[in-house]
Amino acid sequence: MPNERKTENIVRDQLKKRGFYNDPNIEVEEQQSANPQIKKLLKQASKQGTGVGLPEFVIRSAKYPDLIIVIECKASPLFHRSPKLDKYSSYACDGALLYAANLSKSFDVIAIGVSGEKSAEIKINHFLHLKGQHQAVEFLGGKFLGIDDYYAAYVQSPEKFNEDYASLLKYSQELNKTLHGYKVKESQRSLLLSGILISLKNGAFTAGFSKHKNATQLASALVQTVVDEMSESDVPKDRIENLRHAFSFIKTHTLLSQDKIKFVDLIRDIDKHVNGFMKTHAYFDTIGQFYIEFLRYANNDKGLGIVLTPPHITELFVDLAEVNKNSVIWDNCCGTGGFLISAMKKMIADSEGDSEKVAQIKANQLFGIEYQDDIYALAVSNMILHGDGKSNVALGSCFDSGPTSGAVLPTVGLLNPPYTADSDDVEEIEFILNNLAALQPKGRCVAIIPISCVLASDGPGLALKERLMKDHTVEAVMSMPEDLFHNSKVGVITCTLVVTAHVPHPKNKKTWLGYWRSDGFVKLKARGRVDADGVWPGIRDSWLKAFQNREVDGVTSVMAELKPGDEWCAEAYLQTDYAAVDEAIYEQALRQYLAFQIAEGSA
């Protein structure tokens, strides 16, 4: 006869093995909870629909007070989980999810369903139910972990990131209003933010910033701390003065240098909301996201051709380029450093904890250059904030100098070049050619540019396409979502190019063309363009699989033999199902085409 006590004994032994019972910070309660808040939440969680719910195990840690682990057991593996997870009294996973649903009104919850009377047959499933969310998601694998590993997996989960990212975006709007009220210029707000974050890396500043006699002293101390931190990060001496000048406005700003209370409150607020996010979610272009928010209504970035790449696209490019721990990265128009940070994240993960390799990656395998001095200051700040031990971000034009990597040429180029606003601006493909020139033979370059660049059939645009194919191989071109840069208030329609360096495009070679118009992101009021439904990871994986295997389905992808004068986009080669085209679709297409012509100045 099935005996659930045997299952509970297995769970108890596993918890003991992982230190749950002998850690004074951890409280493991069985069949009940003495915590008044938990008791109240479980009052309506009976699996029969009446009375108080009684999970087999309820686990809390004083180190992680916002997280609860709840475990429900069943003796027979046949009663591990039901098809719809709604048989709460009969199945282990179903019951655990019922408890999690109630506890999630006040806590983030890891729900664990366990079944089986023998260790060899034991079944384990994990679910994550975040506070205030309507439902749980599958989480982790089928093994028990220690409390610290559970917490690390929880905070790094896509669901937790999306929740924290939404909070960060909300705070960026609040901070923007605050700085507007303080009369800080839009172009200076990101510099102020990055200066405060860099200063908070300094223990002496963090301990004593509120103790300065007045705001003037505090402002001077902050700027000097920024300079000191950059000097210690091996930023070349000739760049230090440029950076000191970029941050010097803090010392002369009317409010920041005169109102100590507001300045101290601002620093504390940024430490809580932004520094906290960055400590939890490392290797994310936080500075870039605030830059987008600060300049969203100023239009300064559009006028300069600056279009910052959304984080999910920088990470996609890193995967397209097959970046690993031995890659050497080059971004010849790096902006705030989004591509470099995403590459760093992937390279460090691939190092699997090898601290010497991580140090080498940060010091010698990430290179960028930025033309505008204020954006350069943000890029250097960003790299330092993410632990870059030797910032190899240069100030200047990529057409005057390349990566200073000594004997090792970059293997991967990643870029989103400035988009042309005037007829005398440098064409986007010129930046791609410049990036390719610095790469090793057979290196891979991934770039995002306006789709008009690859549609050119005459004039300078055609000449650039001819140069590209003469010296390099166009492996793939993907049409990107139309509203990709909605958060930057830029309406340009783009495509992604994947190019192999220094291998002339072979005659008769077919190029893979992808139709990547929908990434699942939606536009929400006050939040911009976000992955509200959590569908991006699945879409990303399907895109990468199709690209890596050069899959062709005639609907979202096709192979085509391209010449310089051809249209390099999937739309020109995919077969249209005219039976599916109705009047509404036709009208929408006409509106989109008219908008495109207006944007390109040809209407």
Coordinates of C-alpha atoms in Angstrom, one line a residue:
M1 CA 0.0 0.0 0.0
P2 CA 1.4 3.4 -1.0
N3 CA 3.0 5.2 2.0
E4 CA 3.4 9.0 1.6
R5 CA 5.6 9.1 4.7
K6 CA 8.4 7.3 2.7
T7 CA 8.3 10.1 0.2
E8 CA 8.5 12.7 2.9
N9 CA 11.5 10.9 4.4
I10 CA 13.3 11.0 1.0
V11 CA 12.6 14.8 0.8
R12 CA 13.7 15.3 4.4
D13 CA 17.0 13.5 3.7
Q14 CA 17.6 15.5 0.6
L15 CA 17.0 18.7 2.5
K16 CA 19.4 17.7 5.3
K17 CA 22.1 16.8 2.7
R18 CA 21.8 20.3 1.3
G19 CA 22.0 22.0 4.7
F20 CA 18.4 23.1 5.2
Y21 CA 18.1 21.7 8.7
N22 CA 21.5 22.8 10.2
D23 CA 21.5 26.4 8.8
P24 CA 20.3 28.8 11.6
N25 CA 19.0 31.2 8.9
I26 CA 16.7 28.5 7.4
E27 CA 13.3 27.5 8.9
V28 CA 11.8 24.3 7.7
E29 CA 8.2 23.7 8.9
E30 CA 6.3 20.4 8.3
Q31 CA 2.6 20.1 7.9
Q32 CA 2.0 23.5 9.4
S33 CA 3.5 27.0 9.8
A34 CA 3.8 29.2 12.9
N35 CA 4.2 32.3 10.8
P36 CA 0.9 34.3 11.2
Q37 CA 1.1 35.7 7.6
I38 CA 1.7 32.3 6.1
K39 CA -1.1 30.8 8.2
K40 CA -3.5 33.5 7.0
L41 CA -2.6 32.9 3.3
L42 CA -3.0 29.1 3.6
K43 CA -6.4 29.5 5.3
Q44 CA -8.1 29.2 2.0
A45 CA -5.7 26.7 0.4
S46 CA -7.3 23.4 1.5
K47 CA -7.0 20.9 -1.4
Q48 CA -10.5 19.8 -0.6
G49 CA -11.8 23.3 -0.7
T50 CA -12.4 23.6 3.0
G51 CA -10.2 24.4 6.0
V52 CA -6.5 25.3 6.2
G53 CA -4.0 24.1 3.6
L54 CA -1.2 21.9 5.1
P55 CA 1.8 21.5 2.8
E56 CA 4.3 18.8 3.6
F57 CA 7.2 21.4 3.9
V58 CA 7.3 25.2 4.1
I59 CA 10.8 26.6 3.9
R60 CA 12.0 30.2 4.5
S61 CA 15.4 31.8 4.9
A62 CA 16.2 34.9 6.8
K63 CA 18.7 35.8 4.0
Y64 CA 15.9 35.8 1.4
P65 CA 12.7 36.9 3.2
D66 CA 10.7 37.5 0.1
L67 CA 11.0 33.9 -1.1
I68 CA 9.1 30.8 0.1
I69 CA 9.6 27.2 -0.9
V70 CA 6.6 24.9 -0.6
I71 CA 6.8 21.1 -1.2
E72 CA 3.9 18.7 -1.6
C73 CA 4.4 14.9 -1.7
K74 CA 2.6 11.9 -3.1
A75 CA 3.6 8.3 -2.7
S76 CA 2.9 7.0 -6.2
P77 CA 4.6 8.5 -9.3
L78 CA 1.3 7.9 -11.0
F79 CA -0.1 10.8 -9.0
H80 CA 2.8 13.2 -9.7
R81 CA 0.9 15.7 -11.9
S82 CA -2.4 15.8 -13.7
P83 CA -2.8 16.9 -17.3
K84 CA -4.3 20.3 -16.4
L85 CA -2.7 20.6 -13.0
D86 CA -6.1 21.1 -11.3
K87 CA -6.5 18.0 -9.2
Y88 CA -5.2 19.5 -6.1
S89 CA -6.0 16.8 -3.6
S90 CA -4.8 13.9 -5.7
Y91 CA -1.5 15.0 -7.4
A92 CA 1.7 16.4 -5.9
C93 CA 2.4 19.2 -8.4
D94 CA -1.2 20.3 -8.4
G95 CA -1.3 20.6 -4.7
A96 CA 2.0 22.5 -4.5
L97 CA 0.7 24.9 -7.1
L98 CA -2.5 25.5 -5.1
Y99 CA -0.4 26.5 -2.1
A100 CA 1.8 28.7 -4.2
A101 CA -1.2 30.5 -5.7
N102 CA -2.3 31.5 -2.2
L103 CA 1.1 32.3 -0.9
S104 CA 2.0 34.4 -3.9
K105 CA -0.4 37.1 -2.7
S106 CA 2.5 38.2 -0.4
F107 CA 5.6 36.2 -1.5
D108 CA 7.5 34.9 -4.5
V109 CA 7.1 31.1 -4.3
I110 CA 9.0 28.1 -5.6
A111 CA 6.5 25.2 -5.6
I112 CA 7.9 21.7 -5.7
G113 CA 5.9 18.5 -6.4
V114 CA 7.6 15.2 -5.4
S115 CA 6.3 11.7 -5.8
G116 CA 7.7 8.2 -5.3
E117 CA 8.6 5.9 -2.4
K118 CA 12.1 5.0 -3.6
S119 CA 15.0 7.3 -4.4
A120 CA 15.5 5.6 -7.8
E121 CA 11.9 6.3 -8.9
I122 CA 11.5 9.8 -7.4
K123 CA 9.9 12.5 -9.6
I124 CA 10.5 16.2 -8.9
N125 CA 9.0 19.2 -10.7
H126 CA 9.7 22.8 -9.8
F127 CA 7.4 25.8 -10.5
L128 CA 7.9 29.5 -9.9
H129 CA 4.9 31.7 -8.9
L130 CA 5.9 35.4 -8.5
K131 CA 4.1 37.7 -6.2
G132 CA 0.9 39.2 -7.8
Q133 CA 1.1 37.0 -10.9
H134 CA -1.9 35.0 -12.1
Q135 CA -0.1 31.7 -12.7
A136 CA 3.1 29.8 -12.1
V137 CA 5.7 28.7 -14.7
E138 CA 7.8 25.6 -15.0
F139 CA 11.2 26.2 -13.4
L140 CA 14.5 24.4 -13.1
G141 CA 15.0 20.6 -13.5
G142 CA 14.3 17.5 -11.5
K143 CA 16.9 17.8 -8.7
F144 CA 16.9 19.4 -5.3
L145 CA 19.2 22.3 -4.8
G146 CA 20.7 24.2 -1.9
I147 CA 19.0 27.4 -0.7
D148 CA 21.6 29.7 -2.3
D149 CA 21.2 27.9 -5.6
Y150 CA 17.5 28.2 -5.4
Y151 CA 17.7 31.9 -4.8
A152 CA 20.2 32.4 -7.6
A153 CA 18.0 30.5 -10.1
Y154 CA 15.0 32.5 -8.9
V155 CA 16.5 36.0 -9.3
Q156 CA 18.0 35.1 -12.7
S157 CA 14.9 33.6 -14.1
P158 CA 13.3 35.3 -17.1
E159 CA 10.1 35.8 -15.2
K160 CA 11.9 37.6 -12.3
F161 CA 13.9 39.6 -14.7
N162 CA 10.8 40.8 -16.6
E163 CA 9.2 41.8 -13.3
D164 CA 12.3 43.7 -12.1
Y165 CA 12.8 45.2 -15.5
A166 CA 9.3 46.6 -15.5
S167 CA 10.0 48.1 -12.1
L168 CA 13.2 49.6 -13.5
L169 CA 11.4 51.2 -16.4
K170 CA 8.8 52.6 -14.1
Y171 CA 11.6 54.1 -12.0
S172 CA 13.4 55.5 -15.0
Q173 CA 10.2 57.5 -15.8
E174 CA 10.0 58.8 -12.2
L175 CA 13.7 59.7 -12.2
N176 CA 13.3 61.5 -15.5
K177 CA 10.6 63.7 -14.0
T178 CA 12.7 64.3 -10.9
L179 CA 15.7 65.4 -12.9
H180 CA 13.5 67.5 -15.1
G181 CA 12.3 69.2 -11.9
Y182 CA 15.9 69.7 -10.8
K183 CA 16.6 71.4 -14.2
V184 CA 19.2 68.8 -15.2
K185 CA 19.5 68.8 -19.0
E186 CA 18.3 65.7 -20.9
S187 CA 21.8 65.2 -22.3
Q188 CA 23.3 65.3 -18.8
R189 CA 20.9 63.0 -17.0
S190 CA 22.5 59.7 -18.0
L191 CA 26.0 61.1 -17.1
L192 CA 24.7 62.1 -13.7
L193 CA 23.2 58.6 -13.2
S194 CA 26.4 56.8 -14.3
G195 CA 28.5 59.1 -12.1
I196 CA 26.5 58.3 -9.0
L197 CA 26.6 54.5 -9.8
I198 CA 30.4 54.5 -10.3
S199 CA 30.9 56.5 -7.1
L200 CA 28.7 54.0 -5.2
K201 CA 31.3 51.3 -6.2
N202 CA 33.7 53.2 -3.9
G203 CA 33.3 52.0 -0.3
A204 CA 34.6 55.3 1.2
F205 CA 32.1 57.4 -0.9
T206 CA 29.2 55.1 0.0
A207 CA 29.9 55.3 3.7
G208 CA 30.5 59.0 3.8
F209 CA 28.5 60.8 1.0
S210 CA 25.8 61.9 3.4
K211 CA 28.3 63.3 5.9
H212 CA 29.7 66.1 3.7
K213 CA 29.1 69.5 5.2
N214 CA 27.3 70.9 2.1
A215 CA 26.2 70.0 -1.4
T216 CA 29.3 71.7 -3.0
Q217 CA 31.6 69.4 -1.1
L218 CA 29.4 66.4 -2.0
A219 CA 29.4 67.3 -5.8
S220 CA 33.2 67.7 -5.8
A221 CA 33.7 64.4 -4.0
L222 CA 31.4 62.6 -6.4
V223 CA 33.3 63.9 -9.5
Q224 CA 36.7 63.1 -8.0
T225 CA 35.5 59.6 -7.0
V226 CA 34.4 59.0 -10.6
V227 CA 37.8 60.0 -11.9
D228 CA 39.6 57.9 -9.2
E229 CA 37.5 54.8 -10.1
M230 CA 38.2 55.2 -13.8
S231 CA 41.9 55.7 -13.1
E232 CA 41.9 52.5 -11.1
S233 CA 40.1 50.7 -13.9
D234 CA 43.1 51.4 -16.2
V235 CA 41.3 53.9 -18.4
P236 CA 44.2 55.5 -20.3
K237 CA 45.4 58.8 -18.8
D238 CA 44.8 60.7 -22.0
R239 CA 41.1 59.9 -21.7
I240 CA 40.8 60.7 -18.0
E241 CA 40.6 64.5 -18.6
N242 CA 37.9 64.0 -21.3
L243 CA 35.9 62.1 -18.7
R244 CA 36.5 64.6 -15.9
H245 CA 35.2 67.3 -18.2
A246 CA 32.1 65.3 -19.1
F247 CA 31.1 64.9 -15.4
S248 CA 32.2 68.4 -14.3
F249 CA 28.7 69.9 -14.8
I250 CA 27.8 68.2 -11.5
K251 CA 30.0 70.6 -9.6
T252 CA 28.4 73.7 -11.0
H253 CA 24.8 72.6 -11.4
T254 CA 22.6 75.1 -9.5
L255 CA 20.6 72.6 -7.4
L256 CA 23.1 69.7 -7.2
S257 CA 25.8 72.0 -5.8
Q258 CA 23.5 73.9 -3.4
D259 CA 20.8 71.5 -2.0
K260 CA 22.5 68.8 0.0
I261 CA 19.3 67.1 1.2
K262 CA 17.9 66.6 -2.3
F263 CA 21.3 65.5 -3.6
V264 CA 21.7 62.9 -0.8
D265 CA 18.1 61.7 -1.3
L266 CA 18.8 61.3 -5.1
I267 CA 21.9 59.2 -4.5
R268 CA 20.1 57.0 -2.0
D269 CA 17.2 56.6 -4.4
I270 CA 19.4 55.6 -7.3
D271 CA 21.3 53.2 -5.0
K272 CA 18.1 51.4 -4.1
H273 CA 16.4 51.2 -7.4
V274 CA 19.2 51.1 -10.0
N275 CA 22.2 49.7 -8.1
G276 CA 20.0 47.0 -6.7
F277 CA 18.8 46.0 -10.2
M278 CA 22.4 45.9 -11.5
K279 CA 23.6 43.8 -8.7
T280 CA 20.9 41.2 -9.3
H281 CA 20.9 41.3 -13.1
A282 CA 24.5 41.6 -14.1
Y283 CA 25.7 42.4 -17.7
F284 CA 22.6 44.3 -18.8
D285 CA 22.9 47.8 -20.5
T286 CA 21.1 49.6 -17.7
I287 CA 22.7 53.0 -18.6
G288 CA 21.5 52.6 -22.2
Q289 CA 17.9 52.0 -21.0
F290 CA 17.9 55.2 -18.9
Y291 CA 19.5 57.1 -21.8
I292 CA 16.6 56.0 -24.0
E293 CA 14.1 57.2 -21.4
F294 CA 15.8 60.5 -20.7
L295 CA 16.0 61.4 -24.4
R296 CA 12.6 59.9 -25.4
Y297 CA 10.9 63.3 -25.6
A298 CA 14.0 65.4 -26.5
N299 CA 14.6 64.0 -30.0
N300 CA 18.3 64.7 -29.5
D301 CA 19.3 61.1 -30.1
K302 CA 17.3 60.9 -33.4
G303 CA 18.9 64.1 -34.7
L304 CA 22.3 62.7 -34.1
G305 CA 21.4 59.3 -35.8
I306 CA 21.8 57.5 -32.4
V307 CA 19.4 54.5 -32.2
L308 CA 20.3 52.3 -29.2
T309 CA 19.7 48.6 -29.8
P310 CA 17.1 47.0 -27.5
P311 CA 18.7 44.5 -25.0
H312 CA 17.0 41.5 -26.4
I313 CA 18.5 42.2 -29.9
T314 CA 22.0 42.7 -28.5
E315 CA 21.7 39.3 -26.9
L316 CA 20.3 37.8 -30.1
F317 CA 23.3 39.2 -32.1
V318 CA 25.7 37.6 -29.7
D319 CA 24.0 34.2 -30.4
L320 CA 24.0 34.8 -34.1
A321 CA 27.7 35.5 -34.0
E322 CA 28.3 32.4 -32.0
V323 CA 30.3 34.3 -29.3
N324 CA 32.2 32.1 -26.9
K325 CA 34.9 32.6 -24.2
N326 CA 37.6 32.9 -26.8
S327 CA 35.9 35.5 -29.0
V328 CA 37.4 38.9 -29.4
I329 CA 34.7 41.5 -29.9
W330 CA 34.8 44.7 -31.9
D331 CA 32.1 47.4 -32.0
N332 CA 33.2 50.3 -34.1
C333 CA 30.3 52.6 -33.1
C334 CA 29.5 51.3 -29.7
G335 CA 27.1 53.9 -28.2
T336 CA 26.6 53.1 -24.6
G337 CA 28.2 49.6 -24.9
G338 CA 25.1 47.4 -25.2
F339 CA 26.7 44.9 -27.6
L340 CA 29.9 44.7 -25.6
I341 CA 28.0 44.0 -22.4
S342 CA 25.8 41.3 -23.9
A343 CA 29.0 39.7 -25.4
M344 CA 30.7 39.9 -22.0
K345 CA 27.7 38.1 -20.4
K346 CA 27.9 35.2 -22.9
M347 CA 31.7 34.9 -22.7
I348 CA 31.7 34.9 -18.9
A349 CA 29.0 32.2 -18.8
D350 CA 31.0 30.1 -21.3
S351 CA 34.0 30.4 -18.9
E352 CA 32.1 28.3 -16.4
G353 CA 33.6 30.0 -13.3
D354 CA 37.3 30.2 -14.5
S355 CA 38.2 33.5 -12.8
E356 CA 41.5 33.8 -14.8
K357 CA 39.7 33.5 -18.1
V358 CA 37.0 36.0 -16.9
A359 CA 39.7 38.5 -16.1
Q360 CA 41.3 38.0 -19.5
I361 CA 38.0 38.5 -21.2
K362 CA 37.4 41.8 -19.5
A363 CA 40.9 43.1 -20.0
N364 CA 41.7 41.9 -23.6
Q365 CA 38.7 40.7 -25.5
L366 CA 36.2 43.5 -25.7
F367 CA 36.9 46.6 -27.9
G368 CA 34.8 49.5 -28.9
I369 CA 35.0 53.1 -30.2
E370 CA 32.6 56.0 -29.9
Y371 CA 32.7 59.3 -31.7
Q372 CA 30.6 61.5 -29.4
D373 CA 32.3 62.4 -26.1
D374 CA 29.2 62.3 -23.9
I375 CA 28.2 58.9 -25.2
Y376 CA 31.8 57.8 -24.9
A377 CA 31.7 58.7 -21.2
L378 CA 28.6 56.6 -20.8
A379 CA 30.2 53.6 -22.6
V380 CA 33.3 53.7 -20.4
S381 CA 31.1 54.1 -17.3
N382 CA 29.0 51.2 -18.4
M383 CA 32.0 48.9 -18.9
I384 CA 33.4 49.9 -15.5
L385 CA 30.1 49.3 -13.8
H386 CA 30.1 45.8 -15.2
G387 CA 33.5 44.9 -13.9
D388 CA 35.6 45.6 -17.0
G389 CA 39.1 45.7 -15.6
K390 CA 40.6 47.6 -18.5
S391 CA 38.2 49.6 -20.5
N392 CA 39.2 49.2 -24.2
V393 CA 36.6 51.8 -25.4
A394 CA 38.2 54.5 -27.3
L395 CA 37.1 58.1 -28.1
G396 CA 37.2 59.0 -31.8
S397 CA 36.2 57.9 -35.3
C398 CA 36.4 54.3 -36.4
F399 CA 37.6 55.6 -39.7
D400 CA 40.7 57.0 -38.1
S401 CA 41.6 54.1 -35.7
G402 CA 40.7 50.5 -35.1
P403 CA 40.8 48.2 -32.1
T404 CA 44.0 48.3 -30.1
S405 CA 44.2 44.6 -29.4
G406 CA 47.9 44.1 -30.3
A407 CA 48.6 40.9 -32.3
V408 CA 45.1 39.5 -31.8
L409 CA 42.6 40.6 -34.3
P410 CA 38.9 40.6 -33.4
T411 CA 36.9 37.5 -34.4
V412 CA 33.4 39.0 -34.1
G413 CA 32.1 42.4 -35.1
L414 CA 28.8 43.7 -33.7
L415 CA 27.3 47.0 -34.6
N416 CA 24.3 49.3 -35.0
P417 CA 25.8 52.2 -36.9
P418 CA 24.5 55.8 -36.8
Y419 CA 21.6 56.1 -39.2
T420 CA 21.9 58.8 -41.9
A421 CA 19.9 62.0 -41.4
D422 CA 21.5 64.2 -44.1
S423 CA 22.8 63.5 -47.5
D424 CA 26.4 64.0 -46.5
D425 CA 26.3 61.6 -43.6
V426 CA 28.4 58.4 -43.8
E427 CA 26.4 55.6 -45.2
E428 CA 25.5 52.7 -42.9
I429 CA 27.2 50.0 -45.0
E430 CA 30.5 52.1 -44.8
F431 CA 30.5 51.3 -41.1
I432 CA 30.0 47.6 -41.8
L433 CA 32.9 47.6 -44.2
N434 CA 35.0 49.4 -41.6
N435 CA 34.1 46.8 -39.0
L436 CA 34.9 43.9 -41.3
A437 CA 38.3 45.4 -42.2
A438 CA 39.4 44.9 -38.6
L439 CA 38.3 41.3 -38.3
Q440 CA 40.3 38.1 -38.7
P441 CA 39.7 36.3 -42.0
K442 CA 36.5 34.3 -41.7
G443 CA 35.4 36.4 -38.7
R444 CA 31.7 37.1 -38.4
C445 CA 30.1 40.5 -38.4
V446 CA 26.4 41.0 -37.4
A447 CA 24.9 44.4 -38.0
I448 CA 21.5 46.1 -38.0
I449 CA 20.9 48.8 -40.5
P450 CA 17.9 50.5 -42.3
I451 CA 16.4 48.0 -44.8
S452 CA 16.6 50.7 -47.5
C453 CA 20.4 50.1 -47.5
V454 CA 20.0 46.5 -48.9
L455 CA 17.2 47.5 -51.3
A456 CA 19.5 50.0 -53.3
S457 CA 19.7 49.1 -57.0
D458 CA 21.7 52.1 -58.2
G459 CA 23.9 55.0 -57.2
P460 CA 26.1 55.0 -54.1
G461 CA 24.0 52.4 -52.3
L462 CA 24.6 49.8 -55.1
A463 CA 28.4 50.7 -55.1
L464 CA 28.5 49.9 -51.4
K465 CA 26.8 46.5 -51.9
E466 CA 29.2 45.7 -54.7
R467 CA 32.2 46.5 -52.4
L468 CA 30.6 44.3 -49.6
M469 CA 30.2 41.3 -51.9
K470 CA 33.6 41.8 -53.6
D471 CA 35.5 41.3 -50.4
H472 CA 33.1 39.5 -48.0
T473 CA 30.4 36.9 -47.9
V474 CA 26.8 37.9 -47.2
E475 CA 25.6 34.8 -45.2
A476 CA 22.1 36.0 -44.2
V477 CA 19.8 39.0 -44.2
M478 CA 16.8 39.1 -41.8
S479 CA 13.9 41.6 -41.9
M480 CA 13.4 42.9 -38.4
P481 CA 10.2 44.1 -36.6
E482 CA 8.9 47.4 -37.8
D483 CA 8.6 49.0 -34.4
L484 CA 11.9 47.7 -33.0
F485 CA 13.1 51.1 -32.0
H486 CA 9.7 52.4 -30.7
N487 CA 11.3 53.1 -27.3
S488 CA 13.8 55.5 -29.0
K489 CA 11.0 57.3 -30.9
V490 CA 12.6 56.3 -34.2
G491 CA 10.4 54.9 -36.9
V492 CA 13.1 53.4 -39.2
I493 CA 12.5 49.9 -40.6
T494 CA 15.6 47.7 -40.2
C495 CA 17.3 44.5 -41.3
T496 CA 20.1 42.4 -39.9
L497 CA 23.1 41.3 -41.9
V498 CA 25.4 38.4 -41.1
V499 CA 28.7 38.6 -43.0
T500 CA 31.8 36.5 -43.1
A501 CA 35.0 38.7 -43.3
H502 CA 37.6 38.6 -46.0
V503 CA 36.0 35.8 -48.0
P504 CA 34.7 37.1 -51.4
H505 CA 31.0 36.2 -51.9
P506 CA 31.2 33.0 -54.0
K507 CA 29.5 32.9 -57.4
N508 CA 26.2 31.0 -57.3
K509 CA 26.2 31.0 -53.5
K510 CA 22.7 31.3 -52.0
T511 CA 22.1 33.6 -49.0
W512 CA 19.6 32.8 -46.3
L513 CA 16.8 35.4 -46.0
G514 CA 14.6 35.5 -42.9
Y515 CA 11.3 37.2 -42.3
W516 CA 11.7 38.2 -38.6
R517 CA 9.0 40.8 -38.4
S518 CA 7.3 39.6 -35.1
D519 CA 9.4 39.3 -31.9
G520 CA 6.3 39.1 -29.7
F521 CA 6.9 42.5 -28.1
V522 CA 3.9 44.8 -27.7
K523 CA 3.5 48.5 -27.1
L524 CA 2.1 49.4 -23.7
K525 CA 1.3 52.8 -22.4
A526 CA 4.0 54.2 -20.1
R527 CA 6.1 51.1 -20.6
G528 CA 7.0 51.3 -24.3
R529 CA 7.7 48.2 -26.3
V530 CA 7.9 45.1 -24.0
D531 CA 7.6 41.3 -24.0
A532 CA 4.4 41.5 -22.0
D533 CA 3.4 37.9 -22.7
G534 CA 6.8 36.3 -22.2
V535 CA 6.9 34.9 -25.7
W536 CA 10.3 36.3 -26.8
P537 CA 12.5 33.4 -25.5
G538 CA 10.5 30.9 -27.6
I539 CA 10.6 33.1 -30.7
R540 CA 14.3 33.8 -30.3
D541 CA 15.0 30.1 -30.1
S542 CA 13.0 29.4 -33.2
W543 CA 14.8 32.2 -35.1
L544 CA 18.2 30.9 -34.1
K545 CA 17.4 27.3 -34.9
A546 CA 16.1 28.3 -38.4
F547 CA 19.2 30.4 -39.0
Q548 CA 21.8 27.9 -37.8
N549 CA 20.2 25.1 -39.8
R550 CA 19.4 27.4 -42.8
E551 CA 15.8 26.1 -42.6
V552 CA 13.5 27.1 -45.5
D553 CA 9.8 27.1 -45.3
G554 CA 8.8 29.6 -47.9
V555 CA 6.8 31.6 -45.3
T556 CA 9.4 32.9 -42.9
S557 CA 12.6 32.0 -44.7
V558 CA 14.0 31.4 -48.2
M559 CA 17.4 30.8 -49.8
A560 CA 18.2 33.1 -52.8
E561 CA 21.2 33.7 -55.0
L562 CA 21.9 37.4 -54.6
K563 CA 23.6 39.9 -56.8
P564 CA 24.5 43.5 -55.7
G565 CA 21.7 45.0 -57.6
D566 CA 19.0 42.7 -56.1
E567 CA 16.8 43.4 -53.2
W568 CA 18.4 41.7 -50.2
C569 CA 15.3 40.9 -48.2
A570 CA 13.0 37.9 -47.7
E571 CA 9.9 39.8 -48.8
A572 CA 11.2 39.9 -52.4
Y573 CA 11.4 36.1 -52.6
L574 CA 8.7 34.7 -50.4
Q575 CA 5.5 33.4 -52.1
T576 CA 2.4 35.4 -51.1
D577 CA -0.8 33.5 -50.3
Y578 CA -3.2 35.9 -52.0
A579 CA -6.2 33.9 -50.8
A580 CA -5.4 35.1 -47.3
V581 CA -5.2 38.8 -48.3
D582 CA -8.4 40.7 -47.5
E583 CA -9.2 44.4 -47.7
A584 CA -7.9 45.2 -44.2
I585 CA -4.5 43.6 -44.9
Y586 CA -4.3 45.4 -48.2
E587 CA -5.1 48.8 -46.6
Q588 CA -2.5 48.2 -43.8
A589 CA 0.2 47.3 -46.4
L590 CA -0.5 50.5 -48.3
R591 CA -0.3 52.6 -45.1
Q592 CA 3.0 50.9 -44.2
Y593 CA 4.4 51.5 -47.6
L594 CA 3.3 55.2 -47.6
A595 CA 4.9 55.6 -44.1
F596 CA 8.1 54.0 -45.4
Q597 CA 8.2 56.4 -48.4
I598 CA 7.7 59.4 -46.1
A599 CA 10.4 58.2 -43.7
E600 CA 12.8 57.8 -46.6
G601 CA 11.9 61.2 -48.1
S602 CA 10.6 59.7 -51.4
A603 CA 6.9 60.4 -50.9

